[in-house]
Coordinates of C-alpha atoms in Angstrom, one line a residue:
Chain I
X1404 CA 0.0 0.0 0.0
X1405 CA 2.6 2.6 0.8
X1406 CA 5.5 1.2 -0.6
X1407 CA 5.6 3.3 -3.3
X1408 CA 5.2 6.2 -1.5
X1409 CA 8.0 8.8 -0.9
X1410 CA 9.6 8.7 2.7
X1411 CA 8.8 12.0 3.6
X1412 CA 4.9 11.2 2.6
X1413 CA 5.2 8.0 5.4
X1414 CA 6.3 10.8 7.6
X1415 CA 3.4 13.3 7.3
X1416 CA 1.3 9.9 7.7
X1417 CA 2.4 8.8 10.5
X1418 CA 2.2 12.7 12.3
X1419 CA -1.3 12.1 11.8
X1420 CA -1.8 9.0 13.2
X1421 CA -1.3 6.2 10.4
X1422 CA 1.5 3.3 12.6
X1423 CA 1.3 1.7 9.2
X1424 CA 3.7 4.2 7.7
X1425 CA 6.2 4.3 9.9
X1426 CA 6.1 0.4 9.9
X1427 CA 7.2 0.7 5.9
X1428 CA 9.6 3.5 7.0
X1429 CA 11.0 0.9 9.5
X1430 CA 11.4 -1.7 7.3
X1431 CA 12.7 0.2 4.5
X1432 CA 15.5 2.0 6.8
X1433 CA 16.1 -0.6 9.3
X1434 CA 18.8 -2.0 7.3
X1435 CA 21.0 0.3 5.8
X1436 CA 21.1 2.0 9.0
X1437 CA 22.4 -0.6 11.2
X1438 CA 25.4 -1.6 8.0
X1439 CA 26.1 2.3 8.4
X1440 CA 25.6 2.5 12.1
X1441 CA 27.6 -1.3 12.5
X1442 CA 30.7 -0.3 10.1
X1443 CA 30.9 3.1 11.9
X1444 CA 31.0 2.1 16.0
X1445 CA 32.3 -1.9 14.2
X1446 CA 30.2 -3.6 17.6
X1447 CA 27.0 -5.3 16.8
X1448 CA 25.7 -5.1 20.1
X1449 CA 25.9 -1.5 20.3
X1450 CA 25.0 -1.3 16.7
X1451 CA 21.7 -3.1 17.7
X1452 CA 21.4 -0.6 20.4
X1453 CA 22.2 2.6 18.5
X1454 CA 20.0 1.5 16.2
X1455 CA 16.8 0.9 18.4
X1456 CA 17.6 4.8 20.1
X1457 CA 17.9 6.1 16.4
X1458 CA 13.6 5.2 15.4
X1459 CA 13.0 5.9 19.0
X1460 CA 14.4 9.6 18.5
X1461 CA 12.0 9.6 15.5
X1462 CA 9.1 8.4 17.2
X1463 CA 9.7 11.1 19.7
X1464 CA 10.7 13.8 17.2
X1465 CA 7.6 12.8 14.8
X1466 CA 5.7 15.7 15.7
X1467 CA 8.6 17.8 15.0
X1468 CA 9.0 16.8 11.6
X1469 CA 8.4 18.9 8.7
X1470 CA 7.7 18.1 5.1
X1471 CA 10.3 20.1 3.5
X1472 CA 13.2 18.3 5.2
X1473 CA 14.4 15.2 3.8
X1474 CA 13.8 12.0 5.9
X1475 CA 17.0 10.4 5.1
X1476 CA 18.9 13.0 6.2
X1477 CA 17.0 13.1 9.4
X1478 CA 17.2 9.7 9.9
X1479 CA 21.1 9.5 9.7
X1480 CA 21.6 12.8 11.3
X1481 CA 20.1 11.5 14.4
X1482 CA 22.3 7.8 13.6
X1483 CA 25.6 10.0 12.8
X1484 CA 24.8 11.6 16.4
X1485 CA 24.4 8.2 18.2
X1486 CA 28.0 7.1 16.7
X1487 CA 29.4 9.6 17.1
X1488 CA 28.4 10.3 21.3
X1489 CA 29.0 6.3 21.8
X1490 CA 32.9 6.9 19.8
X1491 CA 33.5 9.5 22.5
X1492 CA 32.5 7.6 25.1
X1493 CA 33.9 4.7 24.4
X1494 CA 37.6 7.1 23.9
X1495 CA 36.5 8.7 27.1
X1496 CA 36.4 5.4 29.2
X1497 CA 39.4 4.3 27.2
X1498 CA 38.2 0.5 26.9
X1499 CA 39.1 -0.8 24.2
X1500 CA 36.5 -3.3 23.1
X1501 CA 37.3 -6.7 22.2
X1502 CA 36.1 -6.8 18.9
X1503 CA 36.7 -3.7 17.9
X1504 CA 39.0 -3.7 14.2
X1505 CA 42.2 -3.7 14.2
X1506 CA 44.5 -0.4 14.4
X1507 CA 46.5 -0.1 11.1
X1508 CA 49.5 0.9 12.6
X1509 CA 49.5 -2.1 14.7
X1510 CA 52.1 -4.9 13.6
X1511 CA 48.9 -6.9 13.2
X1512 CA 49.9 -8.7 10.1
X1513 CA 48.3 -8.8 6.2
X1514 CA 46.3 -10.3 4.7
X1515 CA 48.3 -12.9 2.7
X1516 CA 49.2 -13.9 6.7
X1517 CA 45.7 -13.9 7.8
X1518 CA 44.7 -16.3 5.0
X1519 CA 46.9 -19.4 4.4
X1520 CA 48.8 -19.5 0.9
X1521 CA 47.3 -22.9 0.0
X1522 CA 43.9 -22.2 0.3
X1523 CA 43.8 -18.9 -0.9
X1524 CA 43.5 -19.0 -4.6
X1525 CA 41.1 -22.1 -4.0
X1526 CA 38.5 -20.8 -2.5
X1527 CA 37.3 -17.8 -4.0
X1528 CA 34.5 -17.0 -1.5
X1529 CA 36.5 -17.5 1.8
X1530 CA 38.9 -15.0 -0.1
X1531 CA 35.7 -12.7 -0.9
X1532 CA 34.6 -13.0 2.8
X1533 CA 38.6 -12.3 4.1
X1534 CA 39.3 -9.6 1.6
X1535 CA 35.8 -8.1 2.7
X1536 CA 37.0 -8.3 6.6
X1537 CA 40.4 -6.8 5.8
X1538 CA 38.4 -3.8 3.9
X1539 CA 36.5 -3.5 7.0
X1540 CA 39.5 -2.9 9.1
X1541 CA 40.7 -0.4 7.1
X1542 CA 37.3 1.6 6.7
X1543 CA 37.3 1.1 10.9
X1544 CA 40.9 2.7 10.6
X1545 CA 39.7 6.1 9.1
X1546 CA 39.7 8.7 11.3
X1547 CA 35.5 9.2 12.3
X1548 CA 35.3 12.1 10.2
X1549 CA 36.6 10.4 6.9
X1550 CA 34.8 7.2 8.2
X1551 CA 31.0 8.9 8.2
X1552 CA 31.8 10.6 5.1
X1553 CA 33.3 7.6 3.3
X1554 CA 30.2 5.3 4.8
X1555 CA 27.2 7.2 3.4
X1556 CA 29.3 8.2 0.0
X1557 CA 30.1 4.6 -0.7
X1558 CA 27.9 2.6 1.4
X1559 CA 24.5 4.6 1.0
X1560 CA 25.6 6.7 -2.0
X1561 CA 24.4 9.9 -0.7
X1562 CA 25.4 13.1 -2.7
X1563 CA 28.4 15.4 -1.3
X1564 CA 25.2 17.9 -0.3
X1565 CA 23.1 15.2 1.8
X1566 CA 26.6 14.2 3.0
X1567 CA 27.2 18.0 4.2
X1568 CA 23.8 18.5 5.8
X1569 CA 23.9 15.6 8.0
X1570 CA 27.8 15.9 9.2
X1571 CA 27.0 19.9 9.3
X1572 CA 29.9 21.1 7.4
X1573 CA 30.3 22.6 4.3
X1574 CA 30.7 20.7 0.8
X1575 CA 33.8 21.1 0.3
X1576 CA 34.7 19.6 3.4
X1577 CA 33.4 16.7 2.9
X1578 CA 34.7 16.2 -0.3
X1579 CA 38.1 17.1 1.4
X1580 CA 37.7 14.0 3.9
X1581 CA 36.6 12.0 1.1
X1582 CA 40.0 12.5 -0.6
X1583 CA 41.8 11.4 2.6
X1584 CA 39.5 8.6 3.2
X1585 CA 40.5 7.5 0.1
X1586 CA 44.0 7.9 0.3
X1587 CA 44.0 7.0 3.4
X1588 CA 42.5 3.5 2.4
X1589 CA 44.6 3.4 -0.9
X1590 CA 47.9 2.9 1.6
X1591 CA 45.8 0.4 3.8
X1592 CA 44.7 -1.9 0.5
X1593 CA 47.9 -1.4 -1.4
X1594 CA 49.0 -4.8 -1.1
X1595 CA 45.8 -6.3 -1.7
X1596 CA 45.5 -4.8 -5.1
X1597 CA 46.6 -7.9 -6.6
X1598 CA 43.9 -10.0 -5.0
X1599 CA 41.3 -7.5 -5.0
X1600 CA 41.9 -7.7 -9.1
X1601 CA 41.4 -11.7 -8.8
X1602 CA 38.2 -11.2 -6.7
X1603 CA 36.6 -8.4 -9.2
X1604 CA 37.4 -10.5 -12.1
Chain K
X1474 CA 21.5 8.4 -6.2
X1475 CA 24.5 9.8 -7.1
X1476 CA 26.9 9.7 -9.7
X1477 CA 30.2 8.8 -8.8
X1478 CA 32.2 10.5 -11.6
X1479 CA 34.0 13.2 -9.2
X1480 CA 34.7 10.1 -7.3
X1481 CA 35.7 7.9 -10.1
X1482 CA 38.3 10.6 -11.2
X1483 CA 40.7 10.3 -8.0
X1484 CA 40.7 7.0 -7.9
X1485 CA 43.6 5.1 -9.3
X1486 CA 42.7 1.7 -10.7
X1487 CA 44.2 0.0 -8.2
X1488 CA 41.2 2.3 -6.0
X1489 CA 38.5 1.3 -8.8
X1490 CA 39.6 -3.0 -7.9
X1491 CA 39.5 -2.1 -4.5
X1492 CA 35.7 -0.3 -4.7
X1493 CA 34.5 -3.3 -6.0
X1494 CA 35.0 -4.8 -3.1
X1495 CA 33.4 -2.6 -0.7
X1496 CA 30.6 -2.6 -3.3
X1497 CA 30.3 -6.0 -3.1
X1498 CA 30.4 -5.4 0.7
X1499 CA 26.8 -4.0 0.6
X1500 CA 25.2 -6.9 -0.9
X1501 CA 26.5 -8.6 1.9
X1502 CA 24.6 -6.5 4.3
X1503 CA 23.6 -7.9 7.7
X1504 CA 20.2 -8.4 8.5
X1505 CA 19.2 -6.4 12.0
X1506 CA 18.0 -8.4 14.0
X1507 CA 14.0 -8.8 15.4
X1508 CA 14.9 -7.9 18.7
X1509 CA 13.4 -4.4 19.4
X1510 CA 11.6 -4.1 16.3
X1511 CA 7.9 -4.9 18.5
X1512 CA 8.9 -3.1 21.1
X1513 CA 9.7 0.3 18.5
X1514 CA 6.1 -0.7 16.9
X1515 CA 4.6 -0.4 19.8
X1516 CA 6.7 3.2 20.9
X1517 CA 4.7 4.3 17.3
X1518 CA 1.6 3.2 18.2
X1519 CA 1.6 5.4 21.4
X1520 CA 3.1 8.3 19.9
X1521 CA 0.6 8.1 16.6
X1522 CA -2.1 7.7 19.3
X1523 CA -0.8 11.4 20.7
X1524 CA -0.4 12.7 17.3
X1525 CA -3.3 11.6 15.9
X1526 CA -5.5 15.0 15.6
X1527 CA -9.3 15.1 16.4
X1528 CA -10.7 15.9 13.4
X1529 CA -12.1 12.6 12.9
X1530 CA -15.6 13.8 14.6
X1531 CA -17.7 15.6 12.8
X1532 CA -17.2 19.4 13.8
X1533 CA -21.0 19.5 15.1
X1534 CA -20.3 17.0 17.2
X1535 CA -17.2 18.6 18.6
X1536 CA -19.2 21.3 18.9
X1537 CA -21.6 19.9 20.8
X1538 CA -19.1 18.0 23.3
X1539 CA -17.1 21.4 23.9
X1540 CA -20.6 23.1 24.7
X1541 CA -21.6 20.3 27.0
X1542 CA -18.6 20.8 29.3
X1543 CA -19.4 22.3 32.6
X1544 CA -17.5 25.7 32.1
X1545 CA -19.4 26.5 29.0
X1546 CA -22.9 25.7 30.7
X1547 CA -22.1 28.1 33.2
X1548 CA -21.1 30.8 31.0
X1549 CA -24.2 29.9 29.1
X1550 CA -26.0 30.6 32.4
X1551 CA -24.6 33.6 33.1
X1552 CA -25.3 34.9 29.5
X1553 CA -29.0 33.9 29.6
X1554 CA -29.4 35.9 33.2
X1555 CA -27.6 38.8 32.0
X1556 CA -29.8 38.8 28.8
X1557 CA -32.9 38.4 30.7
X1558 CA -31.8 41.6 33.0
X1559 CA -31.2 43.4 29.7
X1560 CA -34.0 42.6 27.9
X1561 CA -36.1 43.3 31.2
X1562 CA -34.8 46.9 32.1
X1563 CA -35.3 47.1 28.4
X1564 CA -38.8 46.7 28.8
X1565 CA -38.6 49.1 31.7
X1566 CA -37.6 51.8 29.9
X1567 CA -40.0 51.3 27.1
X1568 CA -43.1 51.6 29.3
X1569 CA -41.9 55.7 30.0
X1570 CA -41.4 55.7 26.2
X1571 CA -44.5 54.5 25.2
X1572 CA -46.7 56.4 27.8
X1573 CA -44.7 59.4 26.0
X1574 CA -46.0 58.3 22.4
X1575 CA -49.7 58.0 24.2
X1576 CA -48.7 61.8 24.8
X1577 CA -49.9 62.6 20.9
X1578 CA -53.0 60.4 21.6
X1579 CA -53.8 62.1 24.6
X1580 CA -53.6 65.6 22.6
X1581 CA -56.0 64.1 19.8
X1582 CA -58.4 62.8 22.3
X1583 CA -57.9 66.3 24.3
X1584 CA -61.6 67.9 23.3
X1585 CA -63.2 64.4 24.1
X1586 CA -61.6 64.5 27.2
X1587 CA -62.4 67.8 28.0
X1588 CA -66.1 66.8 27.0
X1589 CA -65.6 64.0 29.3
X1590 CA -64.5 66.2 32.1
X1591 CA -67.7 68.3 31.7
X1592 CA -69.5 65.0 31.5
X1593 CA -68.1 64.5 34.7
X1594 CA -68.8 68.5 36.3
X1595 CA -72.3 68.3 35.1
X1596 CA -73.7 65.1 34.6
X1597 CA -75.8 66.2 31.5
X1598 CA -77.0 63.0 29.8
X1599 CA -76.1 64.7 26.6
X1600 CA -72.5 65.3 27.5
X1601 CA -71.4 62.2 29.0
X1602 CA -73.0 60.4 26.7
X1603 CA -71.4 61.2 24.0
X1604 CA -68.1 62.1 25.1
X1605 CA -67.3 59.1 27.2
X1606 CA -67.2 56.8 23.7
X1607 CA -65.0 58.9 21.8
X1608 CA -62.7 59.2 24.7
X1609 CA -62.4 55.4 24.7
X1610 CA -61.8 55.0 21.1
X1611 CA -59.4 57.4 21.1
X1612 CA -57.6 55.7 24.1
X1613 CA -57.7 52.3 22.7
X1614 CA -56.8 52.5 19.5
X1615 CA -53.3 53.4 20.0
X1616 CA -52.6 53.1 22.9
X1617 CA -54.1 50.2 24.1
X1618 CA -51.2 48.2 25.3
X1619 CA -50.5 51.3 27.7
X1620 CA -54.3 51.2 29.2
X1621 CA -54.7 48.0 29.5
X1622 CA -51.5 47.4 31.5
X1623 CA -52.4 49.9 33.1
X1624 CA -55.9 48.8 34.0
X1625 CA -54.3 45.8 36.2
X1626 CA -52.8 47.8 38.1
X1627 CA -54.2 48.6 41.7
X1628 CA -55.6 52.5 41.5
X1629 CA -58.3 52.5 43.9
X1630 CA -56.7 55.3 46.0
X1631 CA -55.7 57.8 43.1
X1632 CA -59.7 57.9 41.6
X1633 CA -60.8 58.7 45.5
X1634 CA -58.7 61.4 45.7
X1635 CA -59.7 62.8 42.7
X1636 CA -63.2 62.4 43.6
X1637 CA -63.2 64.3 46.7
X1638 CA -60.6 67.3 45.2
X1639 CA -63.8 67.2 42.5
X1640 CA -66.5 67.6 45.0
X1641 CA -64.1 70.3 47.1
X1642 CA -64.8 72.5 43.7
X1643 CA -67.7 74.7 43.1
X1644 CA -70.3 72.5 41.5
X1645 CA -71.9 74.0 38.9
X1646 CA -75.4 74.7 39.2
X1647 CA -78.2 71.6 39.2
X1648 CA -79.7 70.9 36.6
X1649 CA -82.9 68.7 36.2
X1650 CA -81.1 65.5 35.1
X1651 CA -78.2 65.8 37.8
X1652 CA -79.3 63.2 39.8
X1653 CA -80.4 60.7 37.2
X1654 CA -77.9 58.3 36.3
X1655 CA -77.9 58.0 32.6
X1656 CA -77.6 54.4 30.9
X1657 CA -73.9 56.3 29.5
X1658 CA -73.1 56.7 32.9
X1659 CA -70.8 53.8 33.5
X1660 CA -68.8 54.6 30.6
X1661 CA -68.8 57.7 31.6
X1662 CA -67.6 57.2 34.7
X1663 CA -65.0 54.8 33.6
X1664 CA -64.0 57.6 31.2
X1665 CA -63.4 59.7 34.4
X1666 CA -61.2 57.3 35.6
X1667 CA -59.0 56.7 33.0
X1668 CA -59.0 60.7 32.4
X1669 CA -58.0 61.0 35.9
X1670 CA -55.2 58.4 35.7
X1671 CA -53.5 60.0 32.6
X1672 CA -54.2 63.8 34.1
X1673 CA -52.2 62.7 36.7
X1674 CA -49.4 61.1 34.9
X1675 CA -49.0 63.6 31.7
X1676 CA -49.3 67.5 32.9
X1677 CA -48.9 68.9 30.0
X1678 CA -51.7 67.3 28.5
X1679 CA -54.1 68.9 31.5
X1680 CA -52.1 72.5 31.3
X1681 CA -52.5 72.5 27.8
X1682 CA -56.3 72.1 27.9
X1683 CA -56.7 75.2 30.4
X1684 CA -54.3 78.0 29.2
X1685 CA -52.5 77.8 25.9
X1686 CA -55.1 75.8 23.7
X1687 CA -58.5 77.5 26.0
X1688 CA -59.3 78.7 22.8
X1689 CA -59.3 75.2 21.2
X1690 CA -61.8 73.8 24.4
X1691 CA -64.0 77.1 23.9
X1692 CA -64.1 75.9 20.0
X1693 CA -65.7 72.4 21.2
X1694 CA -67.9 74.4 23.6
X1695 CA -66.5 72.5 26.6
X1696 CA -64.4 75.3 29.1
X1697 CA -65.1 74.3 32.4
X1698 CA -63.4 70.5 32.0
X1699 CA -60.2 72.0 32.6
X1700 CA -60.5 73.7 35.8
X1701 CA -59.3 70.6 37.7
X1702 CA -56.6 70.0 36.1
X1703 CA -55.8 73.1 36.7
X1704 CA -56.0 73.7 40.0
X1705 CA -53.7 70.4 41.3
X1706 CA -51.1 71.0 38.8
X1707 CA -48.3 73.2 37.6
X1708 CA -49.0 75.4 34.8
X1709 CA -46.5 75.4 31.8
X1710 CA -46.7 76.6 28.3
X1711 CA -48.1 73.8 25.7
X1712 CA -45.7 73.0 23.4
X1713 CA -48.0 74.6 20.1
X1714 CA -48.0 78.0 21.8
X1715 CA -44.0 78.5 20.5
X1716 CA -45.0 76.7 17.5
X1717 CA -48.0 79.1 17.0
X1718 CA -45.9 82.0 17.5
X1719 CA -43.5 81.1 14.9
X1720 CA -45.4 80.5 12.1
X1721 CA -47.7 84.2 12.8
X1722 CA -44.3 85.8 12.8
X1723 CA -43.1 83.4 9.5
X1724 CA -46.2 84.4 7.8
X1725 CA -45.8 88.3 8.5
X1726 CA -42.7 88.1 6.7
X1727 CA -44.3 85.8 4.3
X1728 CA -42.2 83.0 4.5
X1729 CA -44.3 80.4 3.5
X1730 CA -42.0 77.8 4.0
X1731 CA -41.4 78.0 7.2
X1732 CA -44.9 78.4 8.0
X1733 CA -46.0 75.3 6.1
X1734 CA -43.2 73.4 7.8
X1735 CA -44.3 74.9 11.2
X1736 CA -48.3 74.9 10.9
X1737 CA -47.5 71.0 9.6
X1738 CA -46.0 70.3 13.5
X1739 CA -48.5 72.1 15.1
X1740 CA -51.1 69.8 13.0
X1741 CA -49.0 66.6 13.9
X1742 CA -49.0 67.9 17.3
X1743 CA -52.9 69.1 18.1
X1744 CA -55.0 68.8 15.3
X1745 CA -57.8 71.0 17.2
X1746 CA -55.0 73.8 18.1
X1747 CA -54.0 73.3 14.2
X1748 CA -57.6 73.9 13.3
X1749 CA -58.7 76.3 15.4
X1750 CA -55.5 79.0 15.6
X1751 CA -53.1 78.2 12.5
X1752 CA -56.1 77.7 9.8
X1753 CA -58.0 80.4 10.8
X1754 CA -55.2 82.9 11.0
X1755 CA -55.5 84.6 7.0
X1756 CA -52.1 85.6 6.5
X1757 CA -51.1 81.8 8.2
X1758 CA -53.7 80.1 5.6
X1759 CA -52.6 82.1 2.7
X1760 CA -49.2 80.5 3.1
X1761 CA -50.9 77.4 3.4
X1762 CA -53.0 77.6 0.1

C-alpha cells in the first residue's frame, strides 16, 4: 500500500496517526542503517542498540518533523549523532572493546598472513569473505570524520550535499575528507590490489 | 542516487579494484536483528495515538461535546441571566417611552376629554354620553397596550382622591337630570377614571387644555373640563404655543416655508390647536393655500 510512496509522505502519515507508515519506513531504513551505524561504531551489540535509540528519537521527534526536510537526512543525522556520542565515550572510558577492528599501525599482520597460501587462490568466497574483513579494518581505521563521510558516499551513496547536511559542514569539506579517506585506504589496501583484481574478475 | 564520476576521477585503478570490493560489501549487508523491532512498533503506536488530531468527529459534534462541558454551561447561564436583566430593564424603559407616544393620543383625544371632564362636572345625559365613547376609542386604539397594562394595576386610591378634590370645587349649578344616572353613565364614569389616571401622569396634556389651547376647548364648547386639572397641577406653556408663534411671525414676513413646515408640526401635534389658531389665521392660511 505505501511502498511506493516517498519517505517523507510516510512521515506526514504517521504525524497524523497512520502506525502503518512508519512500519514501511522501519522496514525500508532498518537495514541500511544498522550496516552504516555497525561499520561506523564496528560492535554489533551496540549497533543493535544505536540502532533501536535512532527510530526511537524519531518516534519522539515525529511531531517535529516537517515536510520540506528530507527523511533520510534526518534519519542519519540523528544515527551520525548516536555514533558519534557512543565513539566518544567509548575514547573517554578508554576501553578498548574486544572486537573492535584492528588499528593499522599495529604490527597486526596482512592479509596474505591472515589467509593461508594454500587455500587462498582455492577458494574464491573465503577469499571474498577475508578480503571483505580486511576492507572492514581499514574503513574502521579512518579517522570518524573520513569514516562517516566515506560510509554514506560509498555505502548509501548519498550526494556530497546530503553528506554536508547531515555531518554539518560545508561541501567542500566533505569532499576534502573524502580524498583522505581514500588515500588514506589506498595505503591500507595497497598490497591487496593484486587480489582485490582476482576477486573483481 | 548519485553519480560517482567526481569520485571515479581520484581513484587510481588499483582504487576502482579495490571499490568493488566494498561494493560487493553492501550486498552482503547484515540483517538487523528482530529484537526491538515490537517493542519500536509499539513506541509508534503510542506516539501516533498522541499525534493523531481530532478531526475525525464531525465538527458538530465537537461542537456539541465542547458546549456540554461544565464551564461553558455556566457561561451559558450567566449569558442567559444577564440577557434576561437586559431585555427586562429594556422593557422598563420602554413603558416611560411608550406612555410618551400615548402623549400625541392624549392631545388628539384632548376635546373628548375635555367633554368628558364636563360630563363629569355636570352630569348632563347629553355630554357624557357622547363624550365618554369617543374618549375610549381614542384611548384604545393606539394606545391600548398602555391602558390596558395599566388597567391591572391597583388604583383604587388615586380615583378617591380625585373624587373628593372634585367635590371640594364649586359644583356648577343643578340641573334637572343631575341626579339621574344615565344608561352612559358607567362609561362615563370609567371615562373619568381613566382621564383622571393620565391627568395625573401627563401635565402637559391637563395645562394644555386650560391656558394655551383654551381657545381650542371654547371651540368644542367645553371650558369648564379643565379647571381641575388646573387647580392640582403646575402650569407650563403647551408646546403649540411656541409653535403658533412662529409660524404668525413666518407668515408676516411671508415666508411660507417655514410656515407650512411649522403649521405641519403644530397639525401633527394638536390637530384642534391646528384647526382652530393656525387655519384660521389669514395671512397663516394664505401661506398654506
Amino acid at each position: 500500500m505505501f511502498n511506493d510512496t516517498a519517505d517523507e509522505d510516510l512521515m506526514v502519515m504517521y504525524q497524523k496517526g497512520e502506525v502503518r507508515a512508519f512500519e514501511v519506513l522501519l522496514s525500508r531504513h532498518r537495514k541500511p542503517v544498522y550496516n552504516f551505524i555497525l561499520r561506523f561504531v564496528g560492535d554489533k551489540e551496540t549497533a543493535e542498540d544505536l540502532l533501536q535509540e535512532a527510530f526511537m528519537r524519531v518516534i519522539k521527534g515525529a511531531e517535529a518533523y516537517k515536510r520540506q526536510a528530507k527523511f533520510t537526512t534526518w534519519l542519519y543525522t540523528i544515527a551520525r549523532n548516536l555514533c558519534v556520542d557512543q565513539t566518544r565515550r567509548r575514547k573517554h572510558r578508554k576501553h578498548a572493546s574486544l572486537d573492535a577492528p584492528m588499528d593499522s599501525s599495529e604490527e597486526s599482520g596482512t592479509l596474505m598472513d591472515v589467509i593461508p597460501s594454500n587455500e587462498m587462490a582455492s577458494d574464491r568466497k573465503s577469499v571474498n569473505k577475508q578480503l571483505h574483513e580486511t576492507m572492514q579494518r581499514a574503513i574502521a581505521a579512518l579517522s570518524d570524520e573520513q569514516r562517516e563521510v566515506f560510509l554514506m558516499r560509498e555505502f548509501l551513496d548519498m550526494p556530497f550535499k546530503q553528506i554536508a547536511d547531515v555531518v554539518g559542514v560545508p561541501e567542500n569539506t566533505v569532499k576534502s575528507r573524502m580524498r583522505y579517506a581514500l588515500e588514506k585506504l589506498r595505503l591500507e589496501l595497497d598490497e591487496y590490489k593484486d587480489l582485490a583484481k582476482v576477486v573483481t574478475l | 542516487m548519485t553519480s560517482k564520476n567526481d569520485d571515479d576521477d581520484a581513484l587510481d585503478p588499483m582504487m576502482r579494484s579495490m571499490r568493488s570490493v566494498w561494493l560487493d560489501m553492501r550486498d552482503g549487508d547484515a540483517e538487523p536483528p528482530a529484537r526491538g523491532f515490537a517493542e519500536l512498533m509499539a513506541a509508534a503506536r503510542v506516539k501516533a495515538d498522541a499525534m493523531q488530531p481530532e478531526t475525525t468527529e464531525p465538527w458538530w459534534r465537537r461542537g456539541f461535546a465542547m458546549l456540554v462541558r461544565p464551564p461553558m454551561l455556566a457561561a451559558a447561564t450567566v449569558v442567559v441571566l444577564v440577557g434576561g436583566a437586559v431585555v427586562l430593564s429594556q422593557r422598563n424603559t420602554e413603558v416611560p417611552m411608550r406612555s410618551a407616544s400615548t402623549d400625541h393620543t392624549l392631545r388628539d383625544a384632548e376635546a373628548p376629554a375635555g367633554k368628558l371632564g364636563a360630563a363629569r362636572d355636570s352630569p348632563s345625559g347629553a355630554g357624557s354620553a357622547a363624550a365618554a365613547p369617543s374618549f375610549e376609542t381614542a384611548t384604545t386604539d393606539h394606545a391600548a397596550p398602555v391602558v390596558s397594562e395599566r388597567s391591572r394595576r391597583p388604583r383604587a386610591a388615586a380615583p378617591a382622591i380625585v373624587r373628593e378634590q372634585v367635590k371640594d370645587l364649586p359644583q356648577p349649578p343643578a340641573e334637572p337630570h343631575a341626579g339621574a344616572k344615565l344608561p352612559a353613565d358607567d362609561n362615563a364614569e370609567r371615562g373619568v377614571q381613566i382621564a383622571d389616571e393620565q391627568e395625573q401622569d401627563l401635565a402637559p396634556k391637563a395645562v394644555k387644555g386650560t391656558d394655551g389651547t383654551g381657545r381650542a376647548s371654547q371651540s368644542d364648547g367645553v371650558v369648564a373640563s379643565d379647571k381641575v386639572p388646573t387647580a392640582r397641577r403646575p402650569v407650563s406653556p403647551p408646546p403649540t404655543e411656541p409653535l403658533i408663534k412662529q409660524a404668525e411671525a413666518a407668515a408676516k414676513r411671508s415666508d411660507c416655508a417655514v410656515v407650512k413646515t411649522t403649521a405641519e408640526r403644530i397639525r401633527k401635534l394638536d390637530s384642534n390647536v391646528y384647526k382652530a389658531r393656525v387655519v384660521t389665521q389669514p395671512a397663516i392660511a394664505r401661506c398654506l393655500k
